[in-house]
Short mmCIF file of C-alpha atoms in Angstrom, two decimals:
data_model
loop_
_atom_site.label_atom_id
_atom_site.label_comp_id
_atom_site.label_asym_id
_atom_site.label_seq_id
_atom_site.Cartn_x
_atom_site.Cartn_y
_atom_site.Cartn_z
CA MET A 1 -13.11 -18.50 -15.22
CA HIS A 2 -10.99 -15.68 -16.54
CA SER A 3 -7.24 -15.37 -16.01
CA PHE A 4 -7.73 -12.54 -13.55
CA PHE A 5 -9.11 -15.16 -11.18
CA ASP A 6 -6.53 -17.78 -12.06
CA SER A 7 -4.06 -15.99 -9.89
CA MET A 8 -6.32 -16.66 -6.93
CA VAL A 9 -4.54 -18.55 -4.22
CA PRO A 10 -5.89 -19.10 -0.76
CA GLY A 11 -4.20 -17.13 1.97
CA SER A 12 -2.82 -13.67 2.35
CA SER A 13 0.86 -14.16 1.69
CA PHE A 14 2.45 -12.38 -1.22
CA PHE A 15 5.45 -14.68 -0.99
CA ASP A 16 3.19 -17.71 -1.55
CA LEU A 17 1.37 -15.92 -4.34
CA LEU A 18 4.66 -15.24 -6.06
CA ARG A 19 5.77 -18.84 -5.60
CA GLN A 20 2.58 -20.13 -7.20
CA CYS A 21 2.01 -17.62 -9.98
CA ARG A 22 5.32 -15.98 -10.80
CA SER A 23 8.08 -18.19 -9.43
CA ASP A 24 10.42 -16.52 -11.93
CA LEU A 25 10.22 -13.39 -9.80
CA LEU A 26 11.30 -15.09 -6.58
CA PRO A 27 14.61 -13.79 -5.28
CA GLN A 28 16.08 -17.28 -4.83
CA ILE A 29 17.41 -18.47 -8.16
CA GLN A 30 18.89 -21.94 -8.03
CA ILE A 31 22.45 -21.56 -9.17
CA LYS A 32 24.18 -24.73 -10.29
CA LEU A 33 27.86 -24.33 -9.58
CA ASP A 34 28.73 -27.54 -11.47
CA GLY A 35 28.64 -25.99 -14.91
CA LEU A 36 30.60 -22.90 -13.95
CA SER A 37 34.32 -22.35 -14.30
CA GLN A 38 36.51 -21.56 -11.28
CA ALA A 39 36.67 -17.93 -12.37
CA GLU A 40 32.89 -17.69 -12.62
CA ILE A 41 32.42 -19.19 -9.17
CA ARG A 42 34.95 -16.70 -7.78
CA GLU A 43 33.11 -13.87 -9.52
CA LEU A 44 29.78 -15.01 -8.05
CA LYS A 45 31.16 -15.23 -4.55
CA GLN A 46 32.69 -11.80 -4.89
CA SER A 47 29.45 -10.07 -5.78
CA PRO A 48 28.96 -6.92 -3.72
CA HIS A 49 28.78 -7.56 0.03
CA GLY A 50 27.63 -5.48 2.96
CA THR A 51 28.46 -4.60 5.98
CA THR A 52 27.64 -3.75 9.52
CA ILE A 53 24.07 -3.51 10.72
CA LEU A 54 22.93 -3.14 14.30
CA ALA A 55 19.91 -2.64 16.50
CA LEU A 56 19.43 -1.57 20.09
CA LYS A 57 16.54 -0.92 22.39
CA PHE A 58 15.92 2.38 24.11
CA ARG A 59 13.27 3.79 26.42
CA ASP A 60 10.64 4.50 23.74
CA GLY A 61 11.30 1.73 21.25
CA ALA A 62 14.10 0.29 19.18
CA LEU A 63 16.77 1.72 16.90
CA ILE A 64 18.13 0.13 13.76
CA ALA A 65 21.15 1.34 11.79
CA GLY A 66 23.62 0.38 9.10
CA ASP A 67 26.63 1.77 7.26
CA ARG A 68 26.46 2.59 3.54
CA GLN A 69 29.31 0.67 1.95
CA ALA A 70 29.35 -2.40 -0.27
CA THR A 71 32.55 -4.16 -1.23
CA GLU A 72 33.65 -6.53 -3.98
CA GLY A 73 36.68 -8.36 -2.69
CA PHE A 74 39.11 -5.58 -1.71
CA GLN A 75 37.30 -2.95 -3.77
CA VAL A 76 34.56 -0.58 -2.74
CA SER A 77 31.66 -1.28 -5.09
CA SER A 78 29.29 1.32 -3.67
CA ARG A 79 29.53 3.97 -0.97
CA ARG A 80 25.87 4.81 -0.79
CA ILE A 81 24.08 1.49 -0.71
CA GLU A 82 21.04 1.26 1.56
CA LYS A 83 20.94 -1.57 4.10
CA VAL A 84 18.13 -0.41 6.36
CA TYR A 85 14.62 -0.53 4.94
CA LYS A 86 11.27 0.52 6.24
CA ALA A 87 9.11 -2.61 6.39
CA ASP A 88 5.84 -0.93 7.41
CA GLU A 89 4.52 1.83 9.67
CA HIS A 90 6.04 0.30 12.81
CA SER A 91 8.95 -1.85 11.75
CA ALA A 92 12.16 -1.92 9.76
CA VAL A 93 14.61 -4.49 8.52
CA ALA A 94 18.36 -4.19 7.99
CA ILE A 95 20.14 -6.75 5.85
CA ALA A 96 23.76 -7.90 5.72
CA GLY A 97 25.16 -10.17 3.06
CA VAL A 98 25.27 -10.19 -0.72
CA ALA A 99 23.76 -6.91 -1.89
CA GLY A 100 21.51 -8.16 -4.72
CA PRO A 101 19.49 -10.77 -2.81
CA CYS A 102 19.49 -8.55 0.30
CA ILE A 103 17.82 -5.64 -1.49
CA GLU A 104 15.35 -7.98 -3.12
CA MET A 105 14.45 -9.66 0.13
CA ALA A 106 13.86 -6.30 1.81
CA LYS A 107 11.60 -5.24 -1.07
CA LEU A 108 9.70 -8.52 -1.00
CA PHE A 109 9.27 -8.33 2.76
CA GLU A 110 7.79 -4.84 2.51
CA VAL A 111 5.29 -5.97 -0.14
CA GLU A 112 4.50 -9.06 1.92
CA LEU A 113 3.49 -7.02 4.97
CA ALA A 114 1.41 -4.50 3.01
CA HIS A 115 -0.23 -7.32 1.02
CA TYR A 116 -1.36 -9.09 4.17
CA GLU A 117 -2.58 -5.85 5.71
CA LYS A 118 -4.63 -4.94 2.62
CA LEU A 119 -6.20 -8.37 2.19
CA GLU A 120 -7.00 -8.97 5.85
CA GLY A 121 -7.82 -5.41 6.81
CA VAL A 122 -5.49 -5.61 9.84
CA PRO A 123 -1.70 -5.61 10.02
CA LEU A 124 0.23 -8.72 11.11
CA SER A 125 1.35 -8.87 14.73
CA LEU A 126 5.03 -8.04 15.30
CA GLU A 127 5.73 -11.73 16.04
CA GLY A 128 3.91 -12.63 12.84
CA LYS A 129 6.10 -10.26 10.84
CA ALA A 130 9.24 -11.67 12.46
CA ASN A 131 8.11 -15.22 11.61
CA LYS A 132 7.39 -14.30 8.03
CA LEU A 133 10.91 -12.94 7.63
CA SER A 134 12.27 -16.14 9.12
CA GLN A 135 10.48 -18.18 6.43
CA MET A 136 11.96 -15.97 3.74
CA VAL A 137 15.50 -16.39 5.08
CA LYS A 138 14.92 -20.15 5.25
CA ALA A 139 13.75 -20.18 1.65
CA ASN A 140 17.04 -18.52 0.73
CA LEU A 141 19.05 -21.37 2.26
CA PRO A 142 19.97 -23.07 -1.06
CA MET A 143 21.45 -19.79 -2.24
CA ALA A 144 23.14 -19.20 1.08
CA MET A 145 24.86 -22.61 0.72
CA GLN A 146 26.42 -21.28 -2.45
CA GLY A 147 27.79 -18.22 -0.76
CA LEU A 148 24.90 -15.83 -1.37
CA VAL A 149 24.16 -15.28 2.30
CA VAL A 150 21.40 -12.93 3.48
CA ILE A 151 21.19 -12.18 7.19
CA PRO A 152 18.64 -9.68 8.48
CA ILE A 153 17.93 -7.92 11.73
CA PHE A 154 14.32 -6.97 12.28
CA VAL A 155 13.10 -4.33 14.71
CA GLY A 156 9.64 -3.09 15.39
CA TYR A 157 7.48 -1.39 17.89
CA ASP A 158 4.96 -3.86 19.30
CA VAL A 159 1.76 -1.85 19.53
CA ARG A 160 0.11 -4.51 21.71
CA SER A 161 2.77 -4.73 24.42
CA GLY A 162 3.95 -1.12 23.96
CA GLU A 163 7.68 -1.82 23.56
CA GLY A 164 10.37 -2.06 20.93
CA LYS A 165 11.65 -5.52 19.97
CA ILE A 166 14.71 -6.85 18.17
CA PHE A 167 14.89 -10.12 16.23
CA LYS A 168 18.07 -11.63 14.87
CA TYR A 169 18.30 -14.50 12.37
CA ASP A 170 20.73 -17.17 11.33
CA VAL A 171 21.30 -18.45 7.84
CA THR A 172 18.80 -21.30 8.29
CA GLY A 173 16.00 -18.89 9.16
CA GLY A 174 16.38 -19.47 12.90
CA ARG A 175 14.79 -16.55 14.70
CA TYR A 176 15.90 -15.27 18.09
CA GLU A 177 14.68 -12.31 20.06
CA GLU A 178 17.35 -10.08 21.55
CA THR A 179 16.67 -8.27 24.79
CA ASP A 180 19.08 -5.32 24.52
CA TYR A 181 21.21 -4.94 21.40
CA TYR A 182 22.64 -6.87 18.48
CA ALA A 183 24.89 -6.34 15.49
CA THR A 184 25.87 -8.54 12.57
CA GLY A 185 27.74 -8.43 9.27
CA SER A 186 31.47 -8.28 8.77
CA GLY A 187 31.92 -5.56 11.39
CA GLY A 188 29.19 -6.88 13.68
CA LYS A 189 31.57 -8.20 16.30
CA ASP A 190 33.26 -4.80 16.71
CA ALA A 191 29.94 -3.01 16.90
CA ARG A 192 28.74 -5.48 19.53
CA SER A 193 31.85 -4.85 21.67
CA THR A 194 31.16 -1.12 21.64
CA MET A 195 27.50 -1.54 22.48
CA LYS A 196 28.39 -4.00 25.24
CA LYS A 197 30.37 -1.24 26.96
CA LEU A 198 28.05 1.68 26.30
CA TYR A 199 24.59 0.10 26.41
CA ARG A 200 22.42 1.01 29.35
CA ASP A 201 18.86 0.08 30.08
CA ARG A 202 16.21 2.69 29.20
CA MET A 203 18.44 5.12 27.28
CA THR A 204 16.87 8.23 25.76
CA GLU A 205 16.54 8.55 22.01
CA ASP A 206 19.59 10.84 21.81
CA GLU A 207 21.71 8.45 23.86
CA ALA A 208 20.63 5.51 21.71
CA ILE A 209 21.56 7.32 18.50
CA ALA A 210 24.96 8.24 19.96
CA VAL A 211 25.67 4.65 21.04
CA GLY A 212 24.53 3.21 17.68
CA LEU A 213 26.74 5.60 15.71
CA GLU A 214 29.71 5.09 18.02
CA ALA A 215 29.39 1.32 17.42
CA LEU A 216 29.24 1.82 13.65
CA ILE A 217 32.29 4.10 13.69
CA ASP A 218 34.21 1.48 15.69
CA ALA A 219 33.15 -1.21 13.23
CA ALA A 220 34.32 0.95 10.32
CA GLU A 221 37.70 1.49 12.00
CA GLU A 222 38.34 -2.23 12.47
CA ASP A 223 36.57 -3.80 9.49
CA VAL A 224 37.52 -3.05 5.89
CA GLY A 225 34.03 -4.04 4.69
CA THR A 226 32.31 -1.31 6.69
CA GLY A 227 32.24 2.32 5.63
CA GLY A 228 32.68 5.09 8.19
CA PRO A 229 31.00 8.51 8.13
CA ASP A 230 32.22 10.27 5.00
CA PHE A 231 32.39 14.03 5.61
CA VAL A 232 33.93 14.69 2.18
CA ARG A 233 31.03 13.19 0.21
CA GLY A 234 28.43 13.87 2.90
CA LEU A 235 27.55 10.18 3.40
CA PHE A 236 26.47 8.99 6.80
CA PRO A 237 25.05 5.79 8.26
CA THR A 238 21.30 5.24 8.08
CA VAL A 239 19.43 5.29 11.39
CA LYS A 240 15.73 4.56 11.88
CA LEU A 241 13.68 4.56 15.07
CA ALA A 242 10.66 2.36 15.72
CA ALA A 243 8.52 3.92 18.45
CA ALA A 244 4.88 4.44 19.36
CA ALA A 245 4.48 7.24 16.80
CA GLY A 246 5.62 4.91 14.00
CA LEU A 247 8.84 4.34 12.16
CA GLN A 248 10.97 7.43 11.70
CA ASP A 249 14.14 8.25 9.83
CA VAL A 250 16.70 10.13 11.87
CA PRO A 251 17.49 13.18 9.68
CA GLU A 252 20.91 13.21 8.07
CA ALA A 253 21.81 16.55 9.66
CA ARG A 254 21.35 15.06 13.12
CA ILE A 255 23.42 11.98 12.26
CA ARG A 256 26.16 14.20 10.87
CA GLU A 257 26.21 16.24 14.08
CA VAL A 258 26.48 13.18 16.32
CA CYS A 259 29.23 11.65 14.13
CA GLN A 260 31.12 14.95 14.22
CA ALA A 261 30.85 15.07 18.01
CA ILE A 262 32.19 11.51 18.36
CA ILE A 263 35.13 12.22 16.07
CA ASP A 264 35.93 15.56 17.72
CA ARG A 265 35.96 13.87 21.11
CA ARG A 266 38.31 11.16 19.82
CA LYS A 267 40.68 13.76 18.34
CA LEU A 268 40.87 15.56 21.67
CA ALA A 269 41.47 12.26 23.49
CA GLU A 270 44.31 11.45 21.09
CA ARG A 271 45.97 14.77 21.81
CA GLY A 272 45.58 14.04 25.51
CA VAL A 273 43.32 17.00 26.28
CA MET B 1 -31.58 -37.31 -22.89
CA ALA B 2 -32.72 -33.91 -21.79
CA LEU B 3 -34.56 -31.92 -24.42
CA PRO B 4 -32.49 -29.12 -25.85
CA TYR B 5 -34.15 -25.79 -25.21
CA TYR B 6 -33.73 -22.48 -26.96
CA VAL B 7 -33.49 -19.02 -25.41
CA SER B 8 -32.47 -16.14 -27.62
CA PRO B 9 -29.22 -14.37 -26.63
CA GLU B 10 -31.14 -11.08 -26.28
CA GLN B 11 -33.58 -12.64 -23.86
CA MET B 12 -30.79 -14.29 -21.84
CA MET B 13 -28.79 -11.05 -21.53
CA GLN B 14 -31.88 -9.10 -20.58
CA ASP B 15 -32.77 -11.61 -17.89
CA LYS B 16 -29.28 -11.62 -16.50
CA ALA B 17 -29.12 -7.82 -16.49
CA GLU B 18 -32.43 -7.57 -14.74
CA TYR B 19 -31.33 -10.13 -12.16
CA ALA B 20 -28.08 -8.27 -11.50
CA ARG B 21 -29.80 -4.87 -11.31
CA LYS B 22 -32.27 -6.18 -8.75
CA GLY B 23 -29.49 -7.60 -6.63
CA ILE B 24 -27.55 -4.34 -6.69
CA ALA B 25 -30.63 -2.22 -6.02
CA ARG B 26 -31.12 -3.98 -2.68
CA GLY B 27 -27.71 -2.74 -1.49
CA LYS B 28 -26.74 0.63 -0.10
CA SER B 29 -24.92 3.25 -2.14
CA ILE B 30 -21.38 4.55 -2.29
CA ILE B 31 -20.18 7.99 -3.36
CA VAL B 32 -16.76 9.13 -4.53
CA LEU B 33 -15.92 12.82 -4.70
CA GLU B 34 -12.81 14.53 -5.95
CA TYR B 35 -11.74 17.33 -3.65
CA ALA B 36 -8.91 19.83 -3.70
CA ASP B 37 -6.24 17.56 -2.23
CA GLY B 38 -7.50 14.07 -3.05
CA MET B 39 -10.47 11.77 -3.36
CA LEU B 40 -13.10 10.97 -0.75
CA LEU B 41 -14.98 7.67 -0.70
CA LEU B 42 -18.08 7.40 1.41
CA ALA B 43 -20.36 4.43 1.96
CA GLU B 44 -23.37 3.87 4.10
CA ASN B 45 -22.27 0.79 6.00
CA PRO B 46 -23.62 -0.26 9.38
CA SER B 47 -20.92 -2.94 9.73
CA ALA B 48 -17.68 -1.87 11.34
CA SER B 49 -15.68 -4.83 10.05
CA LEU B 50 -17.04 -5.75 6.63
CA ASN B 51 -15.65 -3.01 4.46
CA LYS B 52 -17.04 -1.72 1.20
CA ILE B 53 -14.10 0.60 0.65
CA SER B 54 -10.55 -0.61 0.57
CA GLU B 55 -6.97 0.16 -0.36
CA ILE B 56 -5.66 -1.57 -3.46
CA TYR B 57 -2.28 0.04 -4.02
CA ASP B 58 -0.28 3.18 -3.27
CA ARG B 59 -2.61 5.61 -5.05
CA ILE B 60 -5.51 3.33 -5.84
CA ALA B 61 -8.67 2.57 -3.88
CA PHE B 62 -11.63 0.29 -4.48
CA ALA B 63 -15.31 0.50 -3.59
CA GLY B 64 -17.86 -2.23 -4.15
CA ALA B 65 -21.64 -2.24 -3.95
CA GLY B 66 -23.98 -5.19 -4.20
CA ARG B 67 -23.25 -8.72 -3.02
CA TYR B 68 -20.46 -8.63 -0.43
CA SER B 69 -18.88 -12.02 -1.15
CA GLU B 70 -18.63 -11.18 -4.83
CA PHE B 71 -17.02 -7.75 -4.59
CA GLU B 72 -14.79 -9.03 -1.79
CA ASN B 73 -13.39 -11.59 -4.23
CA LEU B 74 -12.88 -8.88 -6.81
CA ARG B 75 -11.16 -6.70 -4.24
CA LYS B 76 -8.73 -9.46 -3.27
CA ALA B 77 -8.03 -10.32 -6.91
CA GLY B 78 -7.29 -6.63 -7.50
CA ILE B 79 -4.79 -6.46 -4.63
CA ARG B 80 -3.04 -9.59 -5.90
CA TYR B 81 -2.96 -8.22 -9.43
CA ALA B 82 -1.59 -4.85 -8.32
CA ASP B 83 1.02 -6.24 -5.91
CA LEU B 84 2.30 -8.72 -8.49
CA LYS B 85 2.52 -6.07 -11.17
CA GLY B 86 4.24 -3.58 -8.87
CA PHE B 87 6.75 -6.21 -7.78
CA ALA B 88 7.51 -7.40 -11.32
CA TYR B 89 7.93 -3.89 -12.75
CA ASP B 90 7.82 -0.85 -10.53
CA ARG B 91 5.34 0.66 -8.09
CA GLU B 92 4.74 3.49 -10.59
CA ASP B 93 3.58 1.04 -13.25
CA VAL B 94 0.47 0.01 -11.33
CA THR B 95 -2.35 2.16 -12.69
CA ALA B 96 -6.06 2.39 -12.06
CA LYS B 97 -6.65 2.19 -15.78
CA SER B 98 -5.08 -1.24 -16.22
CA LEU B 99 -6.76 -2.49 -13.05
CA ALA B 100 -10.15 -1.20 -14.18
CA ASN B 101 -9.65 -2.92 -17.54
CA ALA B 102 -8.80 -6.20 -15.83
CA TYR B 103 -11.94 -5.90 -13.72
CA SER B 104 -14.03 -5.03 -16.75
CA GLN B 105 -12.75 -8.10 -18.61
CA THR B 106 -13.38 -10.43 -15.70
CA ILE B 107 -16.85 -9.16 -14.87
CA GLY B 108 -17.81 -9.01 -18.55
CA ASN B 109 -16.71 -12.61 -19.14
CA ILE B 110 -18.64 -13.83 -16.14
CA PHE B 111 -21.70 -11.92 -17.32
CA SER B 112 -21.67 -13.53 -20.75
CA GLU B 113 -20.44 -17.01 -19.85
CA ALA B 114 -21.62 -17.91 -16.39
CA MET B 115 -25.19 -18.86 -15.49
CA LYS B 116 -25.38 -16.22 -12.79
CA PRO B 117 -23.96 -12.75 -13.39
CA LEU B 118 -22.16 -10.91 -10.60
CA GLU B 119 -24.48 -8.65 -8.64
CA VAL B 120 -21.87 -5.97 -8.17
CA GLU B 121 -20.93 -2.53 -9.23
CA ILE B 122 -17.46 -1.27 -8.45
CA LEU B 123 -15.37 1.87 -8.49
CA VAL B 124 -11.62 2.05 -9.06
CA VAL B 125 -10.12 5.39 -8.10
CA GLU B 126 -6.63 6.77 -8.41
CA VAL B 127 -5.40 10.01 -6.94
CA ALA B 128 -3.01 11.70 -9.32
CA ASP B 129 0.48 12.94 -8.67
CA GLY B 130 0.77 16.72 -8.97
CA ALA B 131 -1.15 18.47 -11.71
CA LEU B 132 -2.39 15.38 -13.57
CA PRO B 133 -6.12 14.66 -13.38
CA ASN B 134 -7.40 12.03 -10.93
CA GLU B 135 -8.88 8.88 -12.40
CA LEU B 136 -12.29 7.52 -11.57
CA TYR B 137 -13.66 4.37 -13.21
CA ARG B 138 -17.07 2.86 -12.70
CA ILE B 139 -17.55 -0.77 -13.73
CA THR B 140 -21.02 -2.28 -13.81
CA PHE B 141 -22.30 -5.87 -13.51
CA ASP B 142 -21.95 -6.55 -17.26
CA GLY B 143 -18.36 -5.38 -17.40
CA SER B 144 -19.03 -2.06 -19.06
CA ILE B 145 -16.61 0.56 -17.93
CA GLY B 146 -16.94 4.31 -17.81
CA ASP B 147 -14.67 7.07 -16.58
CA GLU B 148 -16.28 9.78 -14.53
CA LYS B 149 -15.27 13.33 -13.67
CA GLY B 150 -15.59 14.95 -10.27
CA PHE B 151 -17.96 12.52 -8.66
CA ALA B 152 -19.46 9.08 -9.07
CA ALA B 153 -22.02 6.92 -7.31
CA ILE B 154 -22.79 3.21 -7.32
CA GLY B 155 -25.27 0.92 -5.59
CA GLY B 156 -28.97 0.97 -4.89
CA GLN B 157 -29.69 4.67 -5.32
CA ALA B 158 -26.85 5.56 -7.62
CA GLU B 159 -29.07 7.30 -10.17
CA GLU B 160 -30.70 9.61 -7.60
CA LEU B 161 -27.32 10.38 -6.06
CA ARG B 162 -25.85 11.32 -9.42
CA LEU B 163 -28.76 13.68 -10.07
CA TYR B 164 -28.35 15.28 -6.66
CA LEU B 165 -24.58 15.70 -7.03
CA LYS B 166 -24.77 16.98 -10.60
CA ASP B 167 -26.31 20.26 -9.46
CA ARG B 168 -24.37 20.70 -6.26
CA TYR B 169 -20.88 19.42 -6.91
CA GLN B 170 -18.12 21.97 -7.41
CA ALA B 171 -14.45 21.41 -8.11
CA GLY B 172 -11.92 22.39 -5.46
CA LEU B 173 -13.89 21.54 -2.31
CA ASP B 174 -11.87 20.95 0.85
CA GLN B 175 -12.02 17.58 2.61
CA LYS B 176 -14.61 18.66 5.14
CA ALA B 177 -16.87 20.21 2.51
CA ALA B 178 -16.61 17.06 0.40
CA LEU B 179 -17.57 14.89 3.37
CA ARG B 180 -20.47 17.18 4.12
CA LEU B 181 -21.74 17.18 0.54
CA ALA B 182 -21.51 13.38 0.26
CA THR B 183 -23.39 12.91 3.53
CA GLN B 184 -26.07 15.40 2.48
CA ALA B 185 -26.51 13.55 -0.78
CA LEU B 186 -27.07 10.26 1.05
CA GLU B 187 -29.49 11.92 3.45
CA ALA B 188 -31.39 13.55 0.60
CA VAL B 189 -31.98 10.36 -1.37
CA SER B 190 -32.87 8.24 1.65
CA SER B 191 -34.74 11.18 3.27
CA ALA B 192 -33.44 10.19 6.70
CA LYS B 193 -30.76 11.47 9.02
CA ILE B 194 -27.55 9.48 8.71
CA GLU B 195 -25.49 8.87 11.83
CA PRO B 196 -21.70 9.16 11.50
CA ARG B 197 -21.34 5.67 13.00
CA SER B 198 -23.16 4.10 10.06
CA LEU B 199 -20.73 5.67 7.60
CA GLU B 200 -17.56 4.20 6.22
CA VAL B 201 -15.27 6.92 4.90
CA ALA B 202 -11.78 6.78 3.44
CA VAL B 203 -9.62 9.23 1.54
CA LEU B 204 -6.76 9.11 -0.90
CA GLU B 205 -4.69 12.07 0.23
CA ARG B 206 -2.31 13.42 -2.37
CA SER B 207 -0.03 15.00 0.21
CA ARG B 208 0.68 11.75 2.09
CA SER B 209 3.99 10.09 1.36
CA GLY B 210 3.93 6.48 0.16
CA ARG B 211 0.53 4.85 0.57
CA LYS B 212 -2.14 7.53 0.11
CA PHE B 213 -5.11 5.59 1.48
CA ARG B 214 -6.41 6.47 4.92
CA ARG B 215 -9.62 5.56 6.69
CA LEU B 216 -11.24 8.42 8.55
CA PRO B 217 -11.80 7.24 12.15
CA GLN B 218 -15.28 7.50 13.67
CA ASP B 219 -14.24 10.28 16.06
CA ASP B 220 -12.97 12.45 13.21
CA LEU B 221 -16.17 11.86 11.25
CA THR B 222 -18.32 12.91 14.17
CA THR B 223 -16.34 16.11 14.74
CA MET B 224 -16.16 16.95 11.06
CA LEU B 225 -19.89 16.45 10.58
CA THR B 226 -21.09 18.18 13.75
CA ASP B 227 -18.75 21.13 13.17
CA THR B 228 -20.54 22.01 9.99
CA GLN B 229 -23.96 22.20 11.53
#
C-alpha cells in the first residue's frame, strides 16, 4: 500500500512510532567517546546543566516547581531556561540534568501522552503515564552513562483516586512514588532539608507555594547551579499545580509576591527584629 | 492456467465507484459548519464509544462516514502523520492542507490499485488562527479532494444536506445557532426527530489555548437544543 500506511505500527505509543519510523528523531543519540579528544569529551560533559526541581503534595493536589538557571561549568549559560513542563491536562514533569536532552524528553513525553489519548479516545491512567516516563528515562541510559543524565520528577492529579501523586526516578528508569515531597538536581538536597522542616500534611495551596519557594530559595543560596529569584531581571521560579480542576500555572505576580515576603522576613531576622 | 480476462478500465472504475457509493450511502451523515468562533462537527451516531469525529492535531479535526474500520484506520494514520510531522518540525507546521493531500493520495491509490475501494468519505477541518480563513477539505472514496466554504456534509444523505444548508447557512452564527441549524438539517433530511443522545458533536474553538478540539458533552447538547425550542 501507499507510504502513508507504511508508517502504521501497532500500538498507541508515539515513542515506539518514532523508534520504528524516524529513529533519527529520537532524543538518545549514541555518542562514541572513543573517537573524541579529551577537550571534546570535557566540552560534552560541560553542556548546560540544570538545577533544582521539587514537588510536594498539598490538600487539593500536588505542586511542582523549578528554578530557571542553567550552568556550563562555572558559567551561567541561561537564566531563563524552563525546567517544568505541562505534560497534559492533569500532569506535569520537571527535569534536571543536561538541558538539551531534558527539554527534548519533556517535549517527547507531552506528545506521547496526547498521541495515546487521541488514538485510544481516553487518556492514560496516571500510573500509566508515570510508567511511560520511566521507559523513556531507561532508554536514555546509554547517554546517561556518558554523562548526559536526565532525571525527572512527575506529578499529576489522579482523577480516579482524587489525589495528587509524586513520582521520582533514578537514572536507570527506576520509578518510585513519594508520599509527601521530593527534590532533585544539584540543589535537591538543600531543598529537601527545607521541605523536611516545613512540610505539613494537608497544607493549603498558599502554604504549599510558600514552602516550595522557600525550598528553592534555600537551594539557590547553597548551590551554585541553582538560580534564586531575580528581582532585577524579573525572573522567578516556575510553579505549577496539579489539582482536580486541571494543571495550572501559578501566575508570576503571585510567585514574585511570595518570594518578596520570604526575603523580607529573612532581612528582618538578620537585623534581629 | 487461468484464462486471462479483459475488463476495460472505464468499466472497472465505474464498478468500483458504484460499489463505494453504495457502501457510503448505507451510513449516516456528518455535517461541519463554520461559526463565528470556530468549527462545529456534528454526526448522527447512536454509539457512545465508536466515534466518527476525532481530534487529529492542535487545530485539526477529522470526520469519517462509511465503513467504520476503514475510516478508523485513516484516522489513526492521520494522527501518526501529524504527530510525527509536528515533532520533526514544529507544531505550527502541521496543516490540514498537507494532511488532506496525504489522505487524498492514499485513498486515490487504493481506489485505482486495490480490488476493493475504500467505502469512506472524510472531512479534514482546521480552525484558523485570527483573521485567516478556516480550512475545510472533503475527500471522497476515489481520492478526489475539494475545499468547501462555510459548511460541508458527507455520508448517506450528503447531497440533501448540502441542498438544505445552501439556502439556510449564514456566516457568523454563534455556537448554539450552528448546533441548532445542523440538527435541523439532519431532522429535515431524515424527516424524524433526532434525540440529543444519538448525536456526536465536537467543536474546534478558536479561543481555546493549545488543543482546540473539544467534545460537547451530552448534558450540554440537551440544554443547548432544548433552550432553543
